[in-house]
XYZ file of C-alpha atoms in Angstrom:
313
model
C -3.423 -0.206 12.232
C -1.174 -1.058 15.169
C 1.626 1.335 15.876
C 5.270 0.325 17.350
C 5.698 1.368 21.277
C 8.041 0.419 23.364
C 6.535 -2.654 24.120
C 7.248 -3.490 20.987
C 11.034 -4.024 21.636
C 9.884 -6.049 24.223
C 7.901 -8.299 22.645
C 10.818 -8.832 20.115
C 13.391 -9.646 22.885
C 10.506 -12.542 24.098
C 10.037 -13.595 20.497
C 13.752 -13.699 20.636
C 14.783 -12.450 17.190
C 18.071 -11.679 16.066
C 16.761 -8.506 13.989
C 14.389 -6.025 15.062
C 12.187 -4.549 12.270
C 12.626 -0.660 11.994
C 9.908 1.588 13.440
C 8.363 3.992 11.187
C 9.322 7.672 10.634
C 8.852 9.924 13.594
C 4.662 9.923 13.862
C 3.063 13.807 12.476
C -0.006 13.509 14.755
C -2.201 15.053 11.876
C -1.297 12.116 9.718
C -2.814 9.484 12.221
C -5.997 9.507 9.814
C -5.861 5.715 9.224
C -5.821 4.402 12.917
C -8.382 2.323 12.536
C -9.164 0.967 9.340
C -7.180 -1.704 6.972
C -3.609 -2.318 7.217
C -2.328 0.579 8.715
C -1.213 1.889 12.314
C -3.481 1.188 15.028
C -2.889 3.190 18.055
C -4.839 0.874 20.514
C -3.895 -1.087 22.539
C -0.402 -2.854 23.916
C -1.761 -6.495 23.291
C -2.373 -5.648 19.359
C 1.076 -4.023 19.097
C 2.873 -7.343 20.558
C 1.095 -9.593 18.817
C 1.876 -7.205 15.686
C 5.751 -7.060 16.359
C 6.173 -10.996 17.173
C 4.564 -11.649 13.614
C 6.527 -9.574 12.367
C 9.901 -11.109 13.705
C 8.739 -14.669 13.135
C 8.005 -13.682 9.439
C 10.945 -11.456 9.162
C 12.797 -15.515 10.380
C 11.046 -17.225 8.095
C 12.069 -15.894 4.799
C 15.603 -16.246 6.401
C 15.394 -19.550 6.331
C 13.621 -20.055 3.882
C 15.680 -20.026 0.385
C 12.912 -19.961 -2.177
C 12.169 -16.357 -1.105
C 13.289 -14.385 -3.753
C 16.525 -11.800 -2.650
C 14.522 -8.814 -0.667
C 14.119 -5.398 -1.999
C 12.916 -2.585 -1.331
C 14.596 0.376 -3.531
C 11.728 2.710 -3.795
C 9.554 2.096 -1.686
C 8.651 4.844 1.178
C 7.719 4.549 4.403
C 4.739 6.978 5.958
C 4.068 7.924 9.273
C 1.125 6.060 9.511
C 1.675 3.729 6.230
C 3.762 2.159 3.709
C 4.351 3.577 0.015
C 6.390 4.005 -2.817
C 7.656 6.145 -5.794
C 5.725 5.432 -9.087
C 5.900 5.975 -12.684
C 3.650 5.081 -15.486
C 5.065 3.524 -18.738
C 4.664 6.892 -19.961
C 6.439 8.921 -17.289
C 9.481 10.685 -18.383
C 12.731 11.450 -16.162
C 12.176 15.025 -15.616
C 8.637 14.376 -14.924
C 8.140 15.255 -10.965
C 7.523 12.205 -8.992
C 4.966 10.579 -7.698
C 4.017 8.200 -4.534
C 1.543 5.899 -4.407
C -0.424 4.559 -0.597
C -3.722 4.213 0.010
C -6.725 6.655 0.123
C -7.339 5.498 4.186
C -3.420 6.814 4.640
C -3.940 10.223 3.879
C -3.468 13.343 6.602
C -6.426 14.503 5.613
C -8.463 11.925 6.814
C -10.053 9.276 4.973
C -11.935 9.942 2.481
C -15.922 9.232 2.869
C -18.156 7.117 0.433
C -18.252 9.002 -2.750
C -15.918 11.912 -1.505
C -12.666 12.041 -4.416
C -9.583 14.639 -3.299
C -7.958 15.793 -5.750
C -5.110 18.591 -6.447
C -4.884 19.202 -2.367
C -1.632 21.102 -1.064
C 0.617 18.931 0.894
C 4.195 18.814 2.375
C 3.873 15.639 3.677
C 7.194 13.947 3.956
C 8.425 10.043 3.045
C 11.206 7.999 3.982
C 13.034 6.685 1.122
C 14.357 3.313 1.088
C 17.323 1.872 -0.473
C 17.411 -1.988 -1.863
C 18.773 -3.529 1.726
C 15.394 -1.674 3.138
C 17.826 1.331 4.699
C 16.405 4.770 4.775
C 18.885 7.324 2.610
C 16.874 10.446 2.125
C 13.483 12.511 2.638
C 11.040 13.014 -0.528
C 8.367 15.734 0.180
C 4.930 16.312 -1.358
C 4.130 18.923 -2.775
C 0.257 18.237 -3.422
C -2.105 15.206 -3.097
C -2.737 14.688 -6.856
C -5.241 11.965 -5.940
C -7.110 10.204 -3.492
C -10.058 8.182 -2.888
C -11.610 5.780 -1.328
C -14.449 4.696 -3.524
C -14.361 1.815 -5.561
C -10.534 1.473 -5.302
C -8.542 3.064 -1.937
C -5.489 4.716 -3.408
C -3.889 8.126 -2.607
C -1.887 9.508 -4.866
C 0.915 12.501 -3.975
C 3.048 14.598 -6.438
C 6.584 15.226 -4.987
C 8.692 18.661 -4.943
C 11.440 15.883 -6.863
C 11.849 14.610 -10.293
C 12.719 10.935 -11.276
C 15.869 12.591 -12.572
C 16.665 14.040 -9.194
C 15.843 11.179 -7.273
C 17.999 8.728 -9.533
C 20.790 11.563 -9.073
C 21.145 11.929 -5.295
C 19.939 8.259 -4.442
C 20.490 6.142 -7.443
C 16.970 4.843 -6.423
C 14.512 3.775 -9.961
C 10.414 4.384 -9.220
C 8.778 1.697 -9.207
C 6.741 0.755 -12.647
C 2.791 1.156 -12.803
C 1.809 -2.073 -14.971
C -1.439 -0.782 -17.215
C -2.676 -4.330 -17.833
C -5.243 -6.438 -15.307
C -2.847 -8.915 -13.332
C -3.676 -12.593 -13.610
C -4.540 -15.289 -10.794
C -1.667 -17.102 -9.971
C 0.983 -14.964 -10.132
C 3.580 -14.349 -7.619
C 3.811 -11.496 -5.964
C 5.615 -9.437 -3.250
C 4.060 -7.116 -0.831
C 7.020 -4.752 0.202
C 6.059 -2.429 3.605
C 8.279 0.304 3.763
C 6.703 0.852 7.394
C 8.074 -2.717 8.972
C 10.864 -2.754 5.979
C 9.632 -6.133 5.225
C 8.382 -8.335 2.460
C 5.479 -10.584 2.216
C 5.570 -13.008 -0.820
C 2.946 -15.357 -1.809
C 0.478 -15.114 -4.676
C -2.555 -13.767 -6.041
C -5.209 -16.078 -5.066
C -8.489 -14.645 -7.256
C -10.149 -11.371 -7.091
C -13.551 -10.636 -5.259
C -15.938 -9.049 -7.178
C -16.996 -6.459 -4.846
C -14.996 -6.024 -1.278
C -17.397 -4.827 1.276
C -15.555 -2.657 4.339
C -18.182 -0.942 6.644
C -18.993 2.196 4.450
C -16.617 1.556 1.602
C -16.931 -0.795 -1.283
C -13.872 -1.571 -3.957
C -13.712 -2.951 -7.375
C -12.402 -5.789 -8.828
C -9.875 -6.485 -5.324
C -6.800 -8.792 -5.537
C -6.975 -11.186 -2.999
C -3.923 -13.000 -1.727
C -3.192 -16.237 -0.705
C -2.701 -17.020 2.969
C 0.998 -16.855 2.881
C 0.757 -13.152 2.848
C -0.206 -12.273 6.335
C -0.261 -8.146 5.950
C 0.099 -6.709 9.407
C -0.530 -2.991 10.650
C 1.316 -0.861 9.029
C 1.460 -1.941 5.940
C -1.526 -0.225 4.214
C -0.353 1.450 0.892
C 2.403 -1.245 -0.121
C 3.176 -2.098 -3.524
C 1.861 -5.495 -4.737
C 4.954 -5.996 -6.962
C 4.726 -9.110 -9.702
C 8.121 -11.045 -9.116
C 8.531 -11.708 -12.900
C 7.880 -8.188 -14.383
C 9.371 -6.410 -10.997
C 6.061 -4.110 -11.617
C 3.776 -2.775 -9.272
C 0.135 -4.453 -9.748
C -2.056 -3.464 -7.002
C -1.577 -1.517 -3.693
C -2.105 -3.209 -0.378
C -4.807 -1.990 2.062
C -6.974 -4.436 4.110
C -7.811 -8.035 5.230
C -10.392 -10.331 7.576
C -9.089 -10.025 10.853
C -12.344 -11.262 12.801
C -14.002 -13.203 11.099
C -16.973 -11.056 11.138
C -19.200 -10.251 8.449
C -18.952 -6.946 6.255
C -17.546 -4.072 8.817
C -14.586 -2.288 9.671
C -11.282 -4.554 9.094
C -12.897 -7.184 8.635
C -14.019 -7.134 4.817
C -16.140 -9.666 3.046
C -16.814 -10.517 -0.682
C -19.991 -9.918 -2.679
C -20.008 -11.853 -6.058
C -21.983 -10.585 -8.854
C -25.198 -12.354 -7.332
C -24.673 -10.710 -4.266
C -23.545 -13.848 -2.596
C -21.651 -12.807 0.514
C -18.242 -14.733 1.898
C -15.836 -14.191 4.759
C -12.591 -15.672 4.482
C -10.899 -15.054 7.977
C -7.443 -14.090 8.201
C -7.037 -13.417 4.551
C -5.828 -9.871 3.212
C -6.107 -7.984 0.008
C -5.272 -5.080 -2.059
C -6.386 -2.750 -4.804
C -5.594 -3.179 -8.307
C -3.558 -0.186 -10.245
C -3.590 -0.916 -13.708
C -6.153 1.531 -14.079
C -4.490 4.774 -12.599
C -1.829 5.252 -15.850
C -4.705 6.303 -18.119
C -5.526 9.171 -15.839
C -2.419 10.687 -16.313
C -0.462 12.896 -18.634
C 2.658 14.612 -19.978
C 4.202 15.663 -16.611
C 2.213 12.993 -14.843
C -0.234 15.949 -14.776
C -3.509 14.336 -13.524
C -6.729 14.552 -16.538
C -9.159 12.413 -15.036
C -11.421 12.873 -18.376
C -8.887 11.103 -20.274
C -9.910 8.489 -22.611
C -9.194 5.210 -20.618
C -9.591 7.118 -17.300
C -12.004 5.195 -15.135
C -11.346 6.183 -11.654
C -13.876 8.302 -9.444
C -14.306 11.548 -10.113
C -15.205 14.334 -7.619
């Protein structure tokens, strides 16, 4: 939600850091959809933006020093104008399939989607920043459609690229990242990897709420992490990658920032009795294992596929 200005660079010569995290792609003003919801750009205010950057650096410091952070990267993931991605397969994607990146459904140009509302099969030529392993852009990826995108029950936005796998593999030696189809498990360790602040977030997945109630919009079934991953503006739409299967689990998009009770950026949880909590400060994401079933030979979207249990329109 908070975008990089020049104060920015200011705020990291205070903080005084010895790297400066990358600003995002030059900003398309019609993809500034997501300025004020979950974990993406926020074009407010100055203070937000400083206070965004010097976490960023002192995080950024920290897995510097500290050695049990497991070697960064960030080969395929994307960064957005307004977000953080990255380019996808399913286990049952093949090399000459086009490709496919993954964000979420509050990142798209198109604004976000309302309760209930389901895009699907919408021309795009969105474009993406591809990132190497050392977090360095080497090349441009453009959409050719939005394929998918919601923000009901789940908040993920798919896009179908103008590439192949194939392609991709030949002009960047870049991999897409893998789609697990199985329900991740509490406890394991995972990486959040923004394309947007080309930075990584490790920690792991503390439980999952029930329901995950955001002012208009309720998800499913949400990952929540623990505290150690402290998700920042900008990094809406990043994989959730499990560090032992190098497999993409969930896709980040929100987290408490007030402390207040059910509205906008500042989620709660509703267990099954309808129980309400707040947990301040702590961030979540959207679980993917779900999204391979809805799609077929040439990662052609069927969304009355057996197995398919995303929203329809």
């Amino acid at each position: 939600m908070r975008k990089p200005l020049g104060a920015a660079l200011l705020a990291l010569a205070i903080a005084g850091a010895g790297a400066v995290p990358a600003v995002a792609a030059p900003v398309d003003p019609a993809a500034d959809s997501a300025a004020s919801f979950g974990k993406s750009v926020d074009t407010g205010s100055v203070t937000s933006v400083v206070n965004d950057t010097v976490a960023a650096t002192a995080d950024t410091l920290g897995q510097v020093l500290n050695r049990k952070v497991r070697a960064v990267n960030f080969a395929g993931t994307v960064s957005l104008s307004n977000c953080s991605g990255s380019v996808v397969r399913f286990p049952d994607s093949e090399d000459n399939d086009p490709a496919l990146v993954m964000s979420n459904g509050h990142c798209l140009e198109t604004g976000m989607p309302g309760p209930g509302q389901v895009v699907v099969d919408r021309a795009s030529s969105r474009t993406f920043g591809l990132l190497n392993a050392s977090g360095n852009r080497v090349g441009t990826l453009r959409a050719s459609k939005i394929a998918y995108g919601t923000m009901t029950d789940t908040d993920v936005a798919i896009y179908q690229l103008t590439t192949t796998y194939a392609q991709i593999k030949r002009s960047y030696n870049i991999n897409a990242l893998t789609v697990a189809d199985t329900h991740p498990v509490a406890g394991t360790a995972i990486t959040v990897a923004s394309g947007y602040w080309k930075r990584l977030y490790n920690c792991n997945i503390d439980g999952f709420a029930h329901r995950l109630k955001e002012g208009d919009w309720t998800f499913k079934d949400s990952v929540r992490y623990t505290s150690a991953c402290n998700t920042i503006g900008g990094t809406s739409g990043s994989p959730v990658i499990d560090q032992a299967t190098n497999k993409v689990v969930a896709v980040n998009n929100t987290g408490n920032e007030d402390g207040q009770r059910c509205t906008v950026n500042n989620p709660c949880e509703v267990d099954e009795n309808g129980e309400v909590t707040v947990r301040q400060g702590i961030n979540y994401a959207q679980q993917t294992y779900q999204i391979p079933a809805c799609f077929g030979i040439d990662n052609k979207l069927d969304l009355s596929a057996a197995g398919c249990v995303l929203p329809k329109p």
